[in-house]
XYZ file of C-alpha atoms in Angstrom:
775
model
C -43.908 -116.746 22.082
C -45.167 -113.164 21.931
C -44.742 -112.989 18.169
C -46.673 -116.190 17.503
C -49.531 -115.093 19.754
C -49.776 -111.733 18.068
C -50.152 -112.923 14.503
C -53.895 -112.649 14.708
C -53.628 -108.843 14.671
C -54.784 -106.630 11.890
C -52.369 -107.953 9.235
C -53.942 -109.939 6.418
C -54.124 -113.702 6.726
C -51.742 -114.058 3.782
C -49.137 -111.820 5.470
C -49.505 -113.669 8.758
C -49.167 -117.078 7.119
C -46.099 -116.050 5.132
C -44.456 -114.563 8.211
C -45.228 -117.633 10.321
C -44.109 -120.246 7.794
C -41.221 -118.570 5.950
C -39.812 -115.645 7.878
C -40.063 -116.287 11.590
C -38.283 -119.671 11.319
C -35.331 -117.873 9.730
C -35.366 -115.236 12.472
C -35.512 -117.972 15.136
C -32.594 -119.843 13.590
C -30.257 -116.948 12.924
C -31.362 -113.835 14.847
C -33.142 -114.614 18.107
C -29.995 -115.619 20.010
C -29.080 -111.922 20.064
C -32.338 -110.191 19.110
C -35.113 -112.369 20.540
C -36.141 -114.714 23.330
C -35.424 -111.952 25.849
C -32.167 -110.784 24.245
C -32.020 -107.247 22.911
C -28.482 -106.718 21.650
C -27.958 -103.303 20.082
C -31.402 -102.339 21.412
C -33.036 -104.501 18.718
C -35.693 -107.092 19.484
C -37.384 -108.973 16.649
C -39.972 -110.923 18.630
C -41.596 -108.317 20.866
C -44.495 -106.569 19.177
C -48.163 -105.915 19.793
C -49.401 -107.368 16.508
C -47.999 -108.215 13.103
C -49.346 -105.086 11.450
C -47.510 -102.797 13.861
C -44.449 -105.007 13.446
C -44.519 -104.621 9.661
C -45.005 -100.875 10.029
C -41.759 -100.582 12.009
C -39.991 -99.339 8.916
C -36.700 -98.327 10.597
C -36.296 -101.728 12.255
C -36.733 -103.751 9.063
C -34.589 -101.339 7.074
C -31.694 -102.054 9.446
C -32.301 -105.785 9.205
C -32.464 -105.594 5.415
C -29.188 -103.653 5.091
C -27.268 -105.917 7.464
C -28.526 -109.198 6.002
C -28.021 -108.047 2.417
C -24.412 -107.006 3.041
C -23.556 -110.139 5.063
C -22.882 -108.211 8.275
C -25.546 -110.191 10.108
C -25.453 -112.772 11.507
C -21.886 -111.996 12.669
C -19.160 -113.981 10.911
C -18.065 -115.615 14.176
C -21.406 -117.379 14.445
C -21.045 -120.991 13.283
C -24.629 -121.224 12.050
C -24.994 -119.031 8.927
C -27.937 -118.698 6.495
C -27.510 -119.919 2.947
C -27.579 -117.507 0.033
C -31.118 -118.634 -0.738
C -32.253 -118.025 2.838
C -30.757 -114.523 2.744
C -32.582 -113.905 -0.530
C -35.903 -115.098 0.933
C -35.599 -112.793 3.959
C -34.451 -109.698 2.044
C -37.062 -110.226 -0.677
C -39.806 -110.496 1.936
C -38.702 -107.253 3.588
C -38.565 -105.481 0.210
C -42.020 -106.699 -0.796
C -44.016 -106.708 2.456
C -42.380 -103.964 4.518
C -40.566 -101.570 2.204
C -43.139 -102.191 -0.531
C -40.640 -101.983 -3.377
C -41.807 -102.779 -6.884
C -38.906 -103.805 -9.179
C -41.163 -103.497 -12.219
C -42.156 -99.914 -11.402
C -39.416 -98.342 -9.266
C -40.079 -95.052 -7.537
C -38.013 -92.444 -9.436
C -37.908 -90.208 -6.384
C -38.520 -86.505 -6.200
C -36.455 -83.873 -7.982
C -35.527 -80.661 -6.194
C -35.012 -77.713 -8.500
C -31.241 -77.365 -8.645
C -29.151 -74.229 -8.691
C -26.013 -74.383 -10.802
C -23.075 -74.932 -8.470
C -19.841 -73.010 -8.970
C -18.250 -75.558 -11.300
C -21.404 -75.845 -13.384
C -21.749 -72.049 -13.584
C -18.111 -71.641 -14.669
C -18.369 -74.350 -17.336
C -21.784 -73.242 -18.596
C -20.614 -69.644 -19.058
C -17.434 -70.838 -20.759
C -19.287 -73.111 -23.183
C -22.095 -70.626 -23.762
C -20.190 -67.416 -24.463
C -16.515 -68.380 -24.395
C -15.678 -66.366 -21.264
C -13.909 -67.908 -18.267
C -15.389 -66.289 -15.171
C -13.569 -66.604 -11.845
C -16.273 -68.194 -9.691
C -13.862 -69.079 -6.886
C -13.183 -65.437 -6.053
C -16.680 -64.107 -6.770
C -19.054 -66.752 -5.345
C -19.053 -68.405 -1.913
C -18.232 -72.133 -1.718
C -21.159 -74.467 -2.351
C -22.603 -76.564 0.442
C -22.416 -80.330 0.054
C -24.810 -83.150 0.857
C -24.190 -86.895 0.753
C -20.585 -86.025 -0.120
C -21.306 -83.990 -3.274
C -21.947 -80.380 -4.273
C -24.591 -81.339 -6.852
C -27.355 -81.931 -4.272
C -30.416 -79.798 -4.956
C -31.567 -79.597 -1.337
C -28.384 -77.842 -0.159
C -27.814 -75.541 -3.150
C -29.663 -72.648 -1.567
C -29.728 -69.007 -2.687
C -29.206 -66.076 -0.332
C -29.916 -62.391 -1.104
C -26.142 -61.826 -1.152
C -25.673 -64.579 -3.738
C -28.410 -63.093 -5.920
C -26.562 -59.785 -5.840
C -23.359 -61.546 -6.836
C -25.157 -63.230 -9.739
C -26.263 -59.816 -11.026
C -22.728 -58.456 -10.764
C -21.387 -61.564 -12.479
C -23.881 -61.292 -15.361
C -22.948 -57.659 -15.975
C -19.243 -58.479 -15.921
C -19.658 -61.496 -18.221
C -21.673 -59.442 -20.718
C -18.919 -56.814 -20.742
C -16.177 -59.446 -21.197
C -18.077 -61.223 -23.968
C -19.065 -58.012 -25.784
C -16.275 -55.470 -25.181
C -17.102 -51.890 -26.150
C -13.824 -51.451 -27.977
C -12.636 -54.211 -30.237
C -8.894 -54.270 -30.809
C -6.592 -56.575 -32.640
C -5.860 -59.807 -30.910
C -3.042 -59.715 -28.449
C 0.014 -61.625 -29.585
C 0.868 -64.897 -27.901
C 4.084 -64.025 -26.072
C 6.226 -66.858 -24.720
C 8.816 -65.898 -22.120
C 12.268 -67.103 -23.262
C 12.778 -68.402 -19.746
C 9.997 -70.927 -20.327
C 12.031 -72.649 -23.054
C 13.747 -75.401 -21.064
C 16.008 -78.366 -21.769
C 14.195 -81.646 -21.049
C 16.954 -83.161 -18.895
C 18.310 -79.905 -17.454
C 15.727 -77.487 -16.105
C 18.408 -74.841 -15.479
C 19.074 -74.404 -19.212
C 16.769 -71.942 -20.966
C 16.591 -69.711 -24.039
C 17.692 -66.723 -21.981
C 21.278 -67.755 -22.752
C 22.265 -70.689 -24.953
C 26.030 -71.389 -24.726
C 27.673 -71.903 -28.120
C 30.161 -74.564 -27.004
C 27.710 -77.345 -26.148
C 24.966 -79.021 -28.108
C 21.575 -78.592 -26.501
C 17.903 -77.941 -27.286
C 15.385 -75.961 -25.263
C 11.654 -76.018 -25.914
C 8.169 -75.254 -24.691
C 4.729 -76.787 -25.389
C 1.575 -74.793 -26.071
C -2.006 -75.810 -26.894
C -3.995 -73.878 -29.526
C -7.784 -73.902 -29.266
C -8.286 -73.477 -33.009
C -6.321 -73.654 -36.239
C -5.066 -70.477 -37.897
C -2.330 -68.588 -39.696
C 0.253 -66.926 -37.469
C 3.181 -64.542 -37.867
C 6.129 -65.799 -35.810
C 8.573 -63.126 -34.645
C 11.781 -63.949 -32.735
C 14.177 -61.257 -31.506
C 17.656 -62.449 -30.496
C 21.205 -61.251 -29.985
C 24.714 -62.644 -29.553
C 26.097 -62.042 -26.066
C 29.601 -62.505 -24.661
C 30.344 -63.369 -21.056
C 34.006 -62.848 -20.154
C 35.478 -62.761 -23.648
C 35.175 -65.273 -26.457
C 37.358 -67.949 -28.107
C 38.662 -66.599 -31.404
C 37.231 -68.355 -34.436
C 34.546 -70.285 -32.542
C 31.272 -70.733 -34.435
C 27.935 -72.467 -33.976
C 24.654 -73.057 -35.735
C 21.570 -71.772 -33.965
C 18.352 -73.415 -35.126
C 14.698 -72.350 -34.799
C 12.213 -75.244 -34.850
C 8.451 -75.769 -34.619
C 7.097 -79.289 -34.041
C 10.535 -80.698 -34.794
C 10.737 -78.986 -38.195
C 13.630 -76.591 -38.747
C 12.439 -73.126 -39.820
C 15.813 -71.372 -39.860
C 19.482 -72.159 -39.292
C 21.656 -69.150 -38.394
C 25.449 -69.436 -38.361
C 26.615 -67.381 -35.402
C 29.999 -66.275 -34.172
C 31.180 -64.694 -30.953
C 33.612 -62.390 -32.724
C 31.254 -59.454 -32.327
C 28.041 -58.544 -30.577
C 25.126 -58.712 -32.986
C 21.467 -59.522 -33.127
C 18.502 -59.820 -35.386
C 14.815 -60.491 -35.845
C 13.501 -63.646 -37.457
C 10.020 -63.619 -39.012
C 8.043 -66.489 -40.515
C 4.412 -67.183 -41.475
C 3.059 -70.406 -39.959
C -0.038 -72.543 -40.373
C -0.800 -74.061 -36.965
C -3.487 -76.678 -36.448
C -5.707 -77.001 -33.397
C -4.004 -78.880 -30.578
C -0.531 -79.151 -29.027
C 2.601 -77.670 -30.633
C 6.235 -77.599 -29.548
C 8.483 -74.588 -30.132
C 12.258 -75.061 -29.811
C 15.726 -73.558 -30.227
C 18.833 -75.674 -30.722
C 22.578 -74.966 -30.655
C 24.973 -77.122 -32.702
C 28.651 -76.207 -31.988
C 30.863 -75.574 -35.042
C 34.572 -74.648 -35.021
C 35.987 -74.743 -31.459
C 38.208 -71.634 -31.710
C 41.025 -70.600 -29.376
C 41.083 -68.657 -26.140
C 39.000 -68.349 -22.976
C 35.506 -67.047 -22.506
C 31.877 -67.895 -23.131
C 29.411 -66.577 -25.650
C 26.053 -67.625 -26.889
C 22.617 -66.654 -28.156
C 20.117 -64.799 -25.988
C 16.465 -64.859 -27.065
C 14.901 -61.532 -26.120
C 11.356 -61.926 -27.419
C 9.193 -64.709 -28.895
C 5.699 -63.934 -30.128
C 3.013 -65.353 -32.386
C 0.441 -62.990 -33.912
C -2.638 -64.474 -35.479
C -3.385 -63.093 -38.910
C -6.749 -61.429 -39.490
C -8.654 -62.197 -42.669
C -11.548 -59.723 -42.484
C -12.780 -57.056 -40.115
C -15.209 -59.530 -38.530
C -12.416 -61.939 -37.623
C -10.882 -59.213 -35.463
C -13.756 -59.563 -33.005
C -13.241 -62.029 -30.127
C -14.839 -65.447 -30.331
C -17.282 -64.562 -27.537
C -18.566 -61.653 -29.648
C -19.021 -63.876 -32.700
C -20.849 -66.527 -30.685
C -23.560 -64.056 -29.682
C -23.636 -62.078 -32.952
C -23.945 -65.382 -34.773
C -24.746 -63.800 -38.176
C -22.096 -61.093 -38.037
C -22.352 -57.382 -37.361
C -25.830 -55.806 -37.326
C -27.280 -54.534 -40.642
C -27.950 -50.849 -41.342
C -31.747 -50.835 -41.834
C -33.878 -50.211 -38.737
C -36.305 -53.073 -39.413
C -33.452 -55.423 -40.225
C -31.681 -54.441 -36.993
C -34.823 -55.101 -34.936
C -35.281 -58.487 -36.593
C -31.623 -59.347 -35.933
C -31.966 -58.305 -32.289
C -34.913 -60.699 -31.905
C -32.872 -63.500 -33.473
C -29.892 -62.845 -31.195
C -32.047 -62.646 -28.068
C -34.148 -65.700 -28.957
C -31.144 -67.864 -29.754
C -29.175 -66.801 -26.678
C -32.170 -67.270 -24.343
C -32.910 -70.728 -25.765
C -29.308 -71.851 -25.351
C -29.118 -70.359 -21.837
C -32.458 -71.767 -20.635
C -31.581 -75.175 -22.138
C -34.999 -75.370 -23.803
C -36.899 -73.192 -26.309
C -37.565 -69.737 -24.879
C -41.242 -68.796 -24.876
C -42.388 -66.124 -27.330
C -43.529 -63.807 -24.532
C -40.103 -64.032 -22.908
C -38.306 -63.275 -26.167
C -40.709 -60.389 -26.859
C -40.005 -58.807 -23.476
C -36.225 -59.226 -23.700
C -36.142 -57.884 -27.251
C -38.224 -54.817 -26.369
C -35.961 -54.095 -23.410
C -32.835 -54.454 -25.560
C -34.209 -52.206 -28.332
C -35.220 -49.528 -25.828
C -31.657 -49.506 -24.589
C -30.301 -48.942 -28.126
C -32.530 -45.868 -28.496
C -30.956 -44.087 -25.549
C -28.530 -41.252 -26.197
C -25.079 -42.400 -27.370
C -26.147 -46.062 -27.116
C -25.097 -48.686 -29.632
C -26.691 -51.877 -30.869
C -24.271 -53.903 -28.774
C -25.435 -52.099 -25.607
C -28.923 -53.503 -26.086
C -27.520 -56.983 -26.605
C -25.450 -56.632 -23.406
C -28.564 -55.729 -21.443
C -30.430 -58.749 -22.818
C -27.478 -61.045 -22.041
C -27.336 -59.686 -18.477
C -31.079 -60.257 -18.014
C -30.881 -63.813 -19.332
C -27.913 -64.713 -17.106
C -29.747 -63.487 -13.994
C -32.960 -65.327 -14.870
C -33.975 -68.238 -12.611
C -34.374 -70.252 -15.815
C -30.619 -69.966 -16.340
C -29.473 -70.180 -12.731
C -31.700 -73.152 -11.890
C -32.176 -76.464 -13.647
C -35.948 -76.564 -13.635
C -38.007 -79.321 -15.247
C -41.556 -79.305 -16.556
C -44.005 -81.373 -14.471
C -47.747 -81.278 -15.047
C -48.583 -82.189 -11.428
C -45.567 -81.116 -9.346
C -47.299 -81.689 -5.991
C -48.701 -85.146 -6.796
C -46.267 -87.898 -5.705
C -48.447 -90.464 -7.434
C -47.864 -88.936 -10.866
C -44.785 -90.461 -12.505
C -43.784 -89.166 -15.938
C -40.712 -89.401 -18.164
C -38.798 -86.139 -18.142
C -39.060 -84.348 -21.477
C -36.102 -84.614 -23.823
C -34.812 -81.117 -23.081
C -34.628 -82.015 -19.379
C -33.018 -85.343 -20.287
C -30.412 -83.518 -22.355
C -29.626 -81.277 -19.377
C -29.432 -84.206 -16.971
C -27.058 -85.999 -19.311
C -24.914 -82.957 -20.023
C -24.534 -81.838 -16.418
C -23.753 -85.428 -15.387
C -20.983 -86.013 -17.954
C -19.823 -82.460 -18.758
C -20.880 -80.330 -15.760
C -22.277 -77.902 -18.317
C -25.209 -77.134 -20.581
C -26.130 -79.335 -23.576
C -24.320 -78.578 -26.809
C -26.012 -78.030 -30.163
C -26.143 -81.734 -31.056
C -27.864 -82.722 -27.811
C -30.293 -79.826 -28.070
C -31.100 -80.641 -31.705
C -31.863 -84.280 -30.865
C -34.050 -83.159 -27.959
C -35.939 -80.734 -30.215
C -36.677 -83.563 -32.649
C -37.622 -85.972 -29.836
C -34.842 -88.366 -30.836
C -32.458 -88.191 -27.847
C -33.808 -91.256 -26.031
C -33.487 -93.325 -29.202
C -29.835 -92.302 -29.532
C -28.880 -92.232 -25.863
C -25.947 -94.648 -25.853
C -24.452 -93.144 -28.985
C -24.593 -89.720 -27.324
C -23.011 -91.074 -24.133
C -20.158 -92.498 -26.223
C -19.708 -89.186 -28.048
C -19.739 -87.187 -24.837
C -17.283 -89.460 -23.045
C -14.864 -89.095 -25.969
C -14.982 -85.311 -25.617
C -12.422 -83.537 -23.437
C -15.296 -81.970 -21.495
C -15.875 -85.397 -19.917
C -12.700 -84.752 -17.901
C -14.839 -82.402 -15.807
C -16.945 -85.323 -14.591
C -13.750 -87.134 -13.645
C -12.404 -84.157 -11.690
C -15.692 -83.339 -9.987
C -16.884 -86.866 -9.198
C -13.514 -88.337 -8.214
C -12.565 -85.110 -6.493
C -15.465 -85.581 -4.094
C -15.925 -89.375 -3.958
C -12.208 -89.921 -3.211
C -11.735 -86.423 -1.723
C -8.963 -85.628 -4.215
C -10.117 -81.994 -4.159
C -8.965 -81.717 -0.550
C -5.398 -82.895 -1.115
C -3.773 -79.574 -2.002
C -5.039 -77.784 1.120
C -4.487 -80.424 3.813
C -2.261 -79.547 6.743
C 0.552 -82.122 6.818
C 3.486 -82.088 9.254
C 6.057 -83.740 6.992
C 8.877 -83.389 9.517
C 7.084 -85.473 12.135
C 5.903 -88.047 9.612
C 9.408 -88.542 8.196
C 11.259 -87.979 11.466
C 13.245 -85.236 9.729
C 14.397 -82.291 11.870
C 15.275 -80.023 8.939
C 12.113 -78.388 7.603
C 13.601 -77.562 4.207
C 14.760 -81.131 3.651
C 11.324 -82.460 4.581
C 9.534 -80.013 2.293
C 11.810 -80.895 -0.612
C 10.772 -84.528 -0.228
C 7.052 -83.719 -0.102
C 6.043 -80.409 -1.672
C 3.049 -78.932 -3.461
C 4.228 -80.394 -6.765
C 4.043 -83.921 -5.326
C 0.524 -83.199 -4.078
C -0.416 -81.968 -7.557
C 1.126 -85.079 -9.141
C -0.819 -87.354 -6.771
C -4.116 -85.653 -7.529
C -3.390 -85.884 -11.252
C -2.480 -89.574 -10.870
C -5.907 -90.332 -9.422
C -7.731 -88.277 -12.050
C -5.792 -89.762 -14.977
C -6.347 -93.270 -13.615
C -10.124 -92.823 -13.415
C -10.132 -91.010 -16.766
C -8.326 -93.982 -18.341
C -10.846 -96.364 -16.793
C -13.683 -94.474 -18.479
C -12.074 -93.721 -21.839
C -10.694 -97.222 -22.318
C -13.867 -98.790 -20.877
C -11.976 -100.860 -18.330
C -13.638 -103.285 -15.876
C -14.929 -101.495 -12.784
C -12.964 -103.811 -10.478
C -9.667 -102.446 -11.833
C -10.353 -99.448 -9.618
C -9.376 -101.801 -6.795
C -6.884 -104.271 -8.248
C -5.229 -102.627 -11.273
C -1.531 -103.383 -11.627
C -0.663 -100.035 -13.168
C -1.022 -96.327 -12.507
C -0.160 -92.949 -14.055
C 3.127 -91.496 -12.817
C 5.786 -89.013 -13.812
C 9.412 -89.094 -12.782
C 9.080 -87.150 -9.538
C 6.049 -89.089 -8.268
C 7.603 -92.417 -9.280
C 10.764 -91.479 -7.365
C 8.661 -90.508 -4.348
C 6.875 -93.888 -4.464
C 10.098 -95.827 -5.119
C 9.102 -96.938 -8.628
C 12.169 -97.183 -10.915
C 12.515 -96.524 -14.626
C 10.175 -93.534 -15.066
C 11.635 -90.418 -16.710
C 10.200 -87.007 -17.559
C 7.657 -84.577 -16.142
C 4.684 -85.964 -18.091
C 2.418 -88.539 -16.465
C 2.129 -91.795 -18.365
C 0.762 -95.281 -17.739
C 3.297 -97.286 -15.724
C 2.937 -101.071 -15.417
C 3.996 -102.423 -12.037
C 6.096 -105.526 -11.624
C 4.992 -108.168 -9.133
C 7.049 -106.546 -6.379
C 5.051 -103.313 -6.813
C 1.533 -104.679 -7.347
C 0.507 -103.176 -4.026
C 0.748 -99.754 -5.712
C -2.132 -100.514 -8.089
C -5.691 -99.306 -7.522
C -7.185 -96.313 -5.769
C -6.656 -97.601 -2.205
C -2.860 -97.380 -2.412
C -2.515 -94.138 -4.338
C -1.079 -91.170 -2.477
C -4.357 -89.268 -2.751
C -6.332 -91.822 -0.754
C -3.559 -92.516 1.749
C -3.057 -88.832 2.611
C -6.689 -87.719 2.863
C -7.309 -90.642 5.247
C -4.384 -89.836 7.544
C -3.895 -87.445 10.436
C -1.524 -84.453 9.979
C 1.251 -86.239 11.890
C 0.552 -89.966 11.497
C -1.453 -92.638 9.780
C -5.033 -93.287 10.880
C -6.292 -96.877 10.549
C -9.669 -95.621 11.762
C -10.014 -92.992 9.021
C -8.735 -95.365 6.362
C -10.969 -98.208 7.484
C -14.010 -95.966 7.840
C -13.414 -94.490 4.376
C -13.383 -97.961 2.809
C -16.545 -98.956 4.667
C -18.395 -95.811 3.603
C -17.071 -95.165 0.094
C -15.964 -98.561 -1.208
C -18.230 -101.118 0.489
C -21.196 -98.921 1.349
C -21.470 -100.481 4.820
C -20.667 -97.612 7.210
C -20.024 -98.312 10.862
C -22.603 -97.072 13.384
C -22.050 -93.546 14.714
C -19.559 -93.404 17.558
C -21.177 -93.173 21.004
C -20.523 -90.049 23.094
C -17.454 -89.791 25.309
C -15.372 -92.273 23.285
C -11.771 -92.063 24.559
C -9.147 -90.728 22.148
C -6.613 -93.125 20.645
C -3.825 -91.156 22.316
C -5.103 -92.378 25.693
C -3.996 -95.861 24.690
C -0.401 -94.593 24.511
C -0.421 -94.345 28.300
C -1.016 -98.080 28.434
C 1.204 -99.101 25.490
C 4.271 -96.872 25.451
C 6.335 -97.021 22.253
C 3.798 -99.406 20.775
C 3.070 -99.873 17.075
C -0.177 -98.589 15.637
C -1.582 -102.131 15.747
C -0.741 -102.445 19.450
C -2.357 -99.088 20.164
C -5.492 -100.098 18.260
C -5.713 -103.400 20.143
C -5.520 -101.549 23.457
C -8.087 -99.004 22.273
C -10.414 -101.779 21.146
C -10.481 -103.384 24.579
C -12.764 -100.613 25.793
C -16.414 -101.656 25.569
C -17.464 -98.372 23.955
C -14.992 -98.869 21.129
C -15.093 -102.561 20.302
C -18.122 -102.969 18.015
C -17.187 -100.184 15.593
C -13.457 -100.874 15.557
C -13.969 -104.530 14.728
C -15.259 -103.300 11.359
C -12.773 -100.511 10.678
C -9.466 -101.523 12.194
C -8.574 -104.612 10.123
C -9.000 -102.636 6.890
C -7.038 -99.640 8.143
C -4.235 -101.749 9.602
C -3.861 -103.590 6.285
C -2.694 -100.229 4.880
C -0.154 -99.503 7.642
C 2.781 -100.291 5.341
C 2.009 -96.906 3.761
C 2.927 -93.929 5.912
C 0.839 -90.763 6.235
C 2.158 -89.330 2.948
C 1.842 -92.556 0.957
C 5.387 -93.933 1.037
C 6.029 -97.639 1.611
C 7.654 -98.765 4.841
C 8.449 -102.146 6.376
C 8.821 -101.057 9.991
C 7.281 -98.719 12.512
C 9.364 -97.641 15.474
C 11.898 -100.384 14.737
C 9.231 -103.112 14.729
C 8.014 -104.949 11.609
C 4.519 -103.959 10.477
C 1.853 -106.641 10.653
C -0.839 -105.961 8.037
C -2.796 -109.199 8.408
C -6.416 -109.132 9.468
C -9.967 -110.388 9.061
C -13.041 -108.553 7.798
C -16.115 -108.502 9.986
C -17.721 -110.687 7.299
C -15.097 -113.400 7.952
C -12.602 -113.119 5.072
C -8.958 -113.331 6.211
C -5.961 -111.663 4.562
C -2.248 -111.382 5.297
C -1.465 -108.120 3.474
C -3.006 -105.250 1.541
C -2.765 -107.086 -1.787
C -4.896 -109.924 -0.449
C -7.341 -107.400 1.023
C -7.778 -105.772 -2.386
C -8.401 -109.154 -3.994
C -11.078 -109.914 -1.368
C -12.768 -106.568 -2.037
C -12.706 -107.344 -5.762
C -14.036 -110.894 -5.386
C -16.169 -111.945 -2.426
C -17.110 -108.328 -1.606
C -17.420 -107.086 -5.193
C -21.209 -106.969 -4.913
C -20.850 -104.396 -2.130
C -18.353 -102.382 -4.188
C -20.542 -102.410 -7.294
C -23.532 -101.305 -5.246
C -21.604 -98.592 -3.390
C -20.022 -97.103 -6.531
C -23.403 -97.178 -8.273
C -25.033 -95.349 -5.365
C -22.252 -92.734 -5.301
C -22.531 -92.062 -9.019
C -26.330 -91.999 -8.863
C -26.152 -89.458 -6.054
C -23.794 -87.279 -8.092
C -25.924 -87.563 -11.247
C -29.393 -87.190 -9.684
C -28.624 -84.389 -7.249
C -30.216 -86.222 -4.320
C -29.283 -88.950 -1.879
C -29.999 -92.573 -2.773
C -32.885 -93.875 -0.650
C -34.024 -97.394 0.226
C -36.672 -97.255 -2.493
C -33.866 -96.893 -5.067
C -32.795 -100.487 -4.313
C -34.521 -101.942 -7.414
C -32.748 -99.323 -9.551
C -29.374 -100.076 -7.987
C -29.957 -103.822 -8.399
C -30.879 -103.356 -12.069
C -27.562 -101.560 -12.659
C -25.439 -103.927 -10.566
C -26.831 -107.208 -11.932
C -25.313 -106.860 -15.431
C -22.042 -105.621 -13.904
C -21.880 -108.798 -11.843
C -22.819 -110.998 -14.736
C -20.421 -109.595 -17.320
C -17.460 -108.211 -15.332
C -18.977 -104.824 -16.061
C -16.991 -101.875 -17.307
C -17.089 -98.203 -16.410
C -19.116 -97.344 -19.505
C -21.592 -100.127 -18.627
C -22.035 -98.429 -15.268
C -22.622 -95.041 -16.897
C -25.100 -96.592 -19.359
C -26.928 -98.068 -16.375
C -27.111 -94.684 -14.643
C -28.474 -92.746 -17.623
C -30.971 -95.485 -18.546
C -32.256 -95.916 -14.992
C -35.756 -94.962 -13.872
C -34.650 -92.107 -11.559
C -32.560 -90.557 -14.359
C -35.278 -90.941 -16.977
C -38.397 -90.154 -14.945
C -39.715 -87.974 -12.153
C -42.676 -87.728 -9.858
C -44.263 -84.894 -7.957
C -43.104 -83.807 -4.531
C -44.392 -85.423 -1.366
C -43.997 -88.768 0.342
C -42.826 -91.675 -1.795
C -45.287 -93.678 -3.837
C -47.646 -95.828 -1.834
C -48.121 -99.327 -3.211
């Protein structure tokens, strides 16, 4: 054989002996039928090479072998002769050690590209830093994505136009945070039409009939506790006369507690103003009105109470409390003093503190000196105020590259052989932008300043995950991994999907509210998985989800009432609804505008659930619609079978189609169906790795059992990509394995996965730019 004769090449004797005795026998037994002895299937030959050294240097070849053997895709499942688990381990370990030169004890942390804040990170950072919500969607262009995420440093470029927009944004944010004229806080005004009856959305506080008992209410969230003056203006209104002698009690309630009971009568038109001082805590509160009918009276007609105005005015304690929170965040010691020296000292404190918080590490003295001098010069201009200098400093800081980019200190940035732990300020930023999509808070920064963050890492992860800001990670990660972000804007032809001729009827069945509910279902499900520290595999096989009444009705799930999403346990007949693969979000984003797409659904699972994507489609692949000419009125399965007969299509579709067809009981908008075109749907199939299933429930159990290693690895790689801001490379395999191994061993939970990410070598360390480390 050519390979055996070439072993005497330039490779070391040890390499040659190991290849001859351990590796080539495995290749002969399991690979050469298709990729040796003259065969070259897929344009891959494993036994034709000039010498062993050149063979081992064929990095791309062995990388393909490694991926396929590790995931069980090769040898093909239809081959009777399969390697044992130990033989697979021997081959993959040899490739990792001899060819890829991976070192599990000292993994390559990879390079770190300086990362611009993306739009979400900019919005959140500004909001947390100064308390201003800036509209990034209207003022900045959409961010590019790489590897499926918008956190990738290599694609977050900066154009001259974007720099100009950053300057405009900084000026606007400074003006919003530090308004020139400070006025009393605006009252919180609640439109009476927003007070609604829970089981009758037509009933509001605009007119509450006196002859029937009912309650209307509205919920509001308060960001901080305070004392408020409640003011309600109302009047009695007749519509077509009034029964003589009829009375009622009209009640004003807050959080279920009655504040006032007014006996009202329709005998005459009247009105009034109710005022009350309230202590309201931070969080959610419910404001209500209730009518309790009294004496029925005699005669025809209707009368009732009309609420004209409802407002809450926060009480001010001192002059300083009249200033907005954004103002008080920057002027952290109050208004400036009168003395010139004291004012200059206070300006330095304001500038130094704001720059340090904005740069996410201590601002250098020279930087603070320059910013302070610039701010003071501005205050000395004609008609200028102290606040004008602060605004200028804020604007300068927010346009600094040290704010706009997440830079990290590296002593030898161009030396790929120099691996160092990132300093604790950089670690705090990595952690905060991973879990909160924003800058570190005071506690993280304080720990970093004392050099104690690494020693308290898990405790900080727990604290951060318990914070509401962790919902941002859920929205941003899930929104891109599962493409939930795309749901609201997808073009969907509901009439054709449902076979409904009337457009209005179709749009009432599936409207924007249902899309919103589906997106929220997916986000709340993942959020629950993290907050309750559920096993990772429940993402696939959970027997519950988060529904409200309208979404439950759309899915055909009985017994769910109300507009609020809540956890809904599925009975055995609805178990198929559990897990991300059968939620409306997934089913819609993987469909065509007019029909289901087994190809898109199957490909999505391969790429985003199993991490084993199909090869790129060859050019000139015929469209699926061409198969309709051969199979008229056929089911989707029959069309796919006809499509798969074509030589160009077979190899890829053998991987994708069985998975996609297992989901055919769900139509293109996520509703369950038993038939297609009058024919029963057959959802049985077999994975390319050999596992057989008869329905989608069995497929999910296979993914969560025999293929769970692939799912763990894929989810880990997706989350690493999101957290690191770069794609996961082959040399990250030891890192991925170190995270996956404990998940496998202990039925790992979502928090275990997050611990693994933040404690991993790539998250904790960095090396200089250049080619990867040479071993």
